[in-house]
C-alpha cells in the first residue's frame, strides 16, 4: 500500500501541497499543522488510514500482469491468480516510469545517470558536479538540495511553471483552491492536451514556506542553462532559447496573480489578505552556456528530472494512444465498463493532485454504477 | 474576434491543426532551395518548389536571392551576406508568429516593427582564432508593436511567437546537417 510514496521518492521528500489539502474520501488532515507539508512517512500513514476506513479489500504485494476483455467484462491476471470482473477502474497512476530523453544513451559512460526513482540523497552521488535536467518541482528541489550539499550544480531549464510559495500571506495553492482555478472542468479548459501535459509547479514544501523559483536557485549559485537538446561528440548541447522560457513563465505567473487579485477584489476579501505583490522577473544569466563537455570531468552525475510517464504494458485492451496515454473522457475510458482515476486534469484541474480524488471518484463511480444498473 | 483584421486566416490554421493531428504523414513538408555559383563569393539561390500535404507544391512565383560579401570583405556586394539571410528568416518568422497569435487572441495590430542584431566575431570564419565560433555569438531582436493591447499582452504575443517559431527553433537548437557531393 502507498507503494509509490514508499519506494519512488527521495529521502527529504515532502508534498508540495499543504496538509489541509491532503484529503481522501472520508478522511482529512486533523493534525496540529494544517499549513505544513507531509513527509513520505506521513503520506503513507495517511493512505493506510484511508484504506482501513474504507474497508475495501486490498490485495497488497500483487502485480497486475494483464487485463483482457473477456465476455461482457475483463479478466485480470495477477501475480497471485486471476480475477474476473464486469467493470474495472484503472488507478495505476500517471508516474510509473521516469521519462528520460533518448539522447541519454549518448552520454559518456564516465558520467553516472540517475532518475528520481534512484536518487535518495546527495551523499550517495559521486563527488563533483551535477547536471540536473528539468526545472519542474522535482528538478528544482533536487538542484537546491544538491547545491546545499556543496556540489557545483548546473540546471537545464525548459518550459516550466513558476509560482511563489506564498502570495499575499497565503499559500499559493490556497489561492488555486479558493479562487476556483482548480475547479475548472476538463471540458472547459482551452487546450486539454496541453493542460494534461503541464509540468508540475516550481514549489517545495518546507517549514519555512520558502519560494524555490529560478531566482532563488541562482542566488544559491546554481548555474542555469537552456533546455537540453542533444548530445554531440560527448558534449551536451543546450537550447539558446532560455530567455523565452523565462518570459513565458513570468508572464503566465503574472496573469495568474492578476486573476487572484481580481477574484479577491470582487469577493470583497482584500481586507483579510496582505496587499498584492509582484515578483522580480527571472534573472537572465550573463551568458548561459549552450554546450558542456560531458567527458571533461566537470559533471560526474546527471539527474534526469524530466518527468514521468504511465506504464500500461499490462493493459491488453486497445485504449492507449500512440503517446502511451489512456484515451478517456473525464475518466470514462472508451472500452465498455472501463474507467480511470488519478490522472492529470482527469475531470478538473484539481484531479492532478491527491485531493482531486474525492469529486472524481464520486462522479466516475456514479457512471460505473449506472453502467452496471443498465446491464444487470 | 470577427472585428480583428490582421489578415491571418487563423481558422484555416486551427482547422489544419485538427486535421493533421490525425494525419501525421500529411504534415511532413520538405522545403527546397537550389543555388548556382556566379563569380567570386557571389551566388544566386532560387526557391520555387516544395513538398507538403502529401504532394509536390509550387510557390506562385519563383524567388531569387543574391548572396555576396560586402566591399569591406573585398567583394562586390551583389547581395547580402549569407548569415544576414538568417536574420531575414528570423525576423519574418517571428513577425508572422506575432500576427497569427494576435489574430487568434483577438488583438488588432496597427504596426509591427522588428530590429535585429546578430553579433559576429569574424575571427572564427577567418581561422584567426580557433576558440571563436563561426556563427553568431548572440542575436538580439527588438519588437516595436502598436496594438490594442496592454504591454503584458504584447509581451505574451512575442513570447508565444518564439515558442511556435520554426526559425527560432532552428537557430537555438542543433539541427543535423548533411552535406554531400552528388
Ligand atoms: C514526484 C511526485 C510528487 C508529487 N507530489 C504531489 C504533492 O505534493 N501533492 C499532491 O497532491 N500530489 C502530488 N503528486 C501527484 C500524486 O502522486 C497523485 O495525484 C496521486 O499519487 C495519485 O494517486 P493514485 O493512487 O491514483 O496513483 P499512484 O500514487 O501513482 O499509485 C498507483 C499505484 O498503482 C500501482 N500499480 C501500477 N501498475 C500496477 C500493476 N500493473 N499492478 C499492480 N499495481 C500497480 C503502483 O505501484 C502504485 O502503488 C506527486 C507525484 C509525483 C510523481
mmCIF file of N, CA, C and O in Angstrom, chain A residues 319-351:
data_model
loop_
_atom_site.group_PDB
_atom_site.id
_atom_site.type_symbol
_atom_site.label_atom_id
_atom_site.label_comp_id
_atom_site.label_asym_id
_atom_site.label_seq_id
_atom_site.Cartn_x
_atom_site.Cartn_y
_atom_site.Cartn_z
ATOM 1 N N UNK A 319 -6.902 0.810 -25.624
ATOM 2 C CA UNK A 319 -7.401 2.100 -25.138
ATOM 3 C C UNK A 319 -6.257 3.069 -24.842
ATOM 4 O O UNK A 319 -6.454 4.082 -24.194
ATOM 5 N N UNK A 320 -5.058 2.717 -25.334
ATOM 6 C CA UNK A 320 -3.892 3.575 -25.100
ATOM 7 C C UNK A 320 -3.513 4.224 -26.417
ATOM 8 O O UNK A 320 -3.455 3.554 -27.444
ATOM 9 N N UNK A 321 -3.275 5.536 -26.406
ATOM 10 C CA UNK A 321 -2.982 6.228 -27.671
ATOM 11 C C UNK A 321 -1.500 6.077 -28.046
ATOM 12 O O UNK A 321 -0.724 5.451 -27.322
ATOM 13 N N UNK A 322 -1.128 6.656 -29.203
ATOM 14 C CA UNK A 322 0.231 6.442 -29.705
ATOM 15 C C UNK A 322 1.285 7.101 -28.813
ATOM 16 O O UNK A 322 2.461 6.786 -28.894
ATOM 17 N N UNK A 323 0.854 7.985 -27.934
ATOM 18 C CA UNK A 323 1.792 8.603 -26.998
ATOM 19 C C UNK A 323 1.846 7.843 -25.669
ATOM 20 O O UNK A 323 2.442 8.308 -24.706
ATOM 21 N N UNK A 324 1.146 6.703 -25.611
ATOM 22 C CA UNK A 324 1.190 5.905 -24.393
ATOM 23 C C UNK A 324 0.254 6.393 -23.304
ATOM 24 O O UNK A 324 0.400 6.030 -22.148
ATOM 25 N N UNK A 325 -0.732 7.231 -23.685
ATOM 26 C CA UNK A 325 -1.680 7.727 -22.680
ATOM 27 C C UNK A 325 -3.044 7.078 -22.872
ATOM 28 O O UNK A 325 -3.438 6.761 -23.996
ATOM 29 N N UNK A 326 -3.729 6.935 -21.755
ATOM 30 C CA UNK A 326 -5.042 6.311 -21.781
ATOM 31 C C UNK A 326 -6.037 7.244 -22.483
ATOM 32 O O UNK A 326 -6.090 8.424 -22.178
ATOM 33 N N UNK A 327 -6.829 6.688 -23.410
ATOM 34 C CA UNK A 327 -7.883 7.503 -24.036
ATOM 35 C C UNK A 327 -9.113 7.460 -23.140
ATOM 36 O O UNK A 327 -9.672 6.399 -22.888
ATOM 37 N N UNK A 328 -9.515 8.624 -22.654
ATOM 38 C CA UNK A 328 -10.677 8.645 -21.773
ATOM 39 C C UNK A 328 -11.347 10.011 -21.834
ATOM 40 O O UNK A 328 -10.742 11.001 -22.228
ATOM 41 N N UNK A 329 -12.613 10.024 -21.465
ATOM 42 C CA UNK A 329 -13.351 11.279 -21.407
ATOM 43 C C UNK A 329 -13.759 11.480 -19.944
ATOM 44 O O UNK A 329 -14.704 10.844 -19.468
ATOM 45 N N UNK A 330 -12.993 12.275 -19.240
ATOM 46 C CA UNK A 330 -13.284 12.510 -17.823
ATOM 47 C C UNK A 330 -13.286 11.237 -17.002
ATOM 48 O O UNK A 330 -14.081 11.104 -16.071
ATOM 49 N N UNK A 331 -12.406 10.297 -17.339
ATOM 50 C CA UNK A 331 -12.301 9.070 -16.549
ATOM 51 C C UNK A 331 -13.123 7.920 -17.117
ATOM 52 O O UNK A 331 -13.016 6.789 -16.652
ATOM 53 N N UNK A 332 -13.958 8.222 -18.124
ATOM 54 C CA UNK A 332 -14.720 7.160 -18.783
ATOM 55 C C UNK A 332 -13.873 6.713 -19.983
ATOM 56 O O UNK A 332 -13.713 7.452 -20.945
ATOM 57 N N UNK A 333 -13.297 5.533 -19.873
ATOM 58 C CA UNK A 333 -12.380 5.041 -20.904
ATOM 59 C C UNK A 333 -13.194 4.488 -22.062
ATOM 60 O O UNK A 333 -14.288 3.954 -21.849
ATOM 61 N N UNK A 334 -12.675 4.599 -23.295
ATOM 62 C CA UNK A 334 -13.518 4.108 -24.399
ATOM 63 C C UNK A 334 -13.413 2.593 -24.595
ATOM 64 O O UNK A 334 -13.074 2.074 -25.644
ATOM 65 N N UNK A 335 -13.702 1.883 -23.532
ATOM 66 C CA UNK A 335 -13.863 0.429 -23.530
ATOM 67 C C UNK A 335 -15.017 0.183 -22.575
ATOM 68 O O UNK A 335 -15.075 0.831 -21.523
ATOM 69 N N UNK A 336 -15.946 -0.722 -22.890
ATOM 70 C CA UNK A 336 -17.132 -0.896 -22.047
ATOM 71 C C UNK A 336 -16.779 -1.266 -20.605
ATOM 72 O O UNK A 336 -15.985 -2.172 -20.378
ATOM 73 N N UNK A 337 -17.336 -0.507 -19.657
ATOM 74 C CA UNK A 337 -17.122 -0.816 -18.249
ATOM 75 C C UNK A 337 -15.729 -0.494 -17.744
ATOM 76 O O UNK A 337 -15.358 -0.906 -16.649
ATOM 77 N N UNK A 338 -14.958 0.245 -18.549
ATOM 78 C CA UNK A 338 -13.576 0.566 -18.171
ATOM 79 C C UNK A 338 -13.480 2.030 -17.756
ATOM 80 O O UNK A 338 -13.959 2.915 -18.470
ATOM 81 N N UNK A 339 -12.867 2.272 -16.607
ATOM 82 C CA UNK A 339 -12.777 3.625 -16.049
ATOM 83 C C UNK A 339 -11.354 3.937 -15.613
ATOM 84 O O UNK A 339 -10.534 3.030 -15.482
ATOM 85 N N UNK A 340 -11.092 5.236 -15.392
ATOM 86 C CA UNK A 340 -9.769 5.651 -14.915
ATOM 87 C C UNK A 340 -9.922 6.690 -13.817
ATOM 88 O O UNK A 340 -10.863 7.493 -13.838
ATOM 89 N N UNK A 341 -8.998 6.670 -12.881
ATOM 90 C CA UNK A 341 -8.932 7.688 -11.827
ATOM 91 C C UNK A 341 -7.466 7.993 -11.546
ATOM 92 O O UNK A 341 -6.590 7.169 -11.818
ATOM 93 N N UNK A 342 -7.233 9.192 -11.014
ATOM 94 C CA UNK A 342 -5.876 9.542 -10.587
ATOM 95 C C UNK A 342 -4.959 10.023 -11.692
ATOM 96 O O UNK A 342 -3.745 9.904 -11.589
ATOM 97 N N UNK A 343 -5.536 10.582 -12.782
ATOM 98 C CA UNK A 343 -4.710 11.106 -13.874
ATOM 99 C C UNK A 343 -4.794 12.636 -13.910
ATOM 100 O O UNK A 343 -5.776 13.215 -13.453
ATOM 101 N N UNK A 344 -3.785 13.314 -14.479
ATOM 102 C CA UNK A 344 -3.783 14.774 -14.518
ATOM 103 C C UNK A 344 -5.026 15.335 -15.220
ATOM 104 O O UNK A 344 -5.416 14.827 -16.283
ATOM 105 N N UNK A 345 -5.625 16.355 -14.612
ATOM 106 C CA UNK A 345 -6.813 17.027 -15.154
ATOM 107 C C UNK A 345 -7.853 16.014 -15.666
ATOM 108 O O UNK A 345 -8.462 16.217 -16.711
ATOM 109 N N UNK A 346 -8.026 14.950 -14.909
ATOM 110 C CA UNK A 346 -8.978 13.916 -15.325
ATOM 111 C C UNK A 346 -10.376 14.508 -15.524
ATOM 112 O O UNK A 346 -10.989 14.359 -16.576
ATOM 113 N N UNK A 347 -10.884 15.200 -14.506
ATOM 114 C CA UNK A 347 -12.188 15.858 -14.625
ATOM 115 C C UNK A 347 -12.124 17.341 -14.289
ATOM 116 O O UNK A 347 -13.055 18.093 -14.573
ATOM 117 N N UNK A 348 -11.069 17.763 -13.658
ATOM 118 C CA UNK A 348 -10.871 19.171 -13.299
ATOM 119 C C UNK A 348 -9.390 19.347 -13.002
ATOM 120 O O UNK A 348 -8.655 18.372 -12.915
ATOM 121 N N UNK A 349 -8.951 20.609 -12.881
ATOM 122 C CA UNK A 349 -7.521 20.821 -12.640
ATOM 123 C C UNK A 349 -7.067 20.160 -11.344
ATOM 124 O O UNK A 349 -5.948 19.681 -11.226
ATOM 125 N N UNK A 350 -7.965 20.135 -10.380
ATOM 126 C CA UNK A 350 -7.664 19.542 -9.078
ATOM 127 C C UNK A 350 -7.280 18.056 -9.188
ATOM 128 O O UNK A 350 -6.566 17.532 -8.327
ATOM 129 N N UNK A 351 -7.754 17.391 -10.241
ATOM 130 C CA UNK A 351 -7.535 15.943 -10.380
ATOM 131 C C UNK A 351 -6.066 15.562 -10.361
ATOM 132 O O UNK A 351 -5.730 14.416 -10.055
#
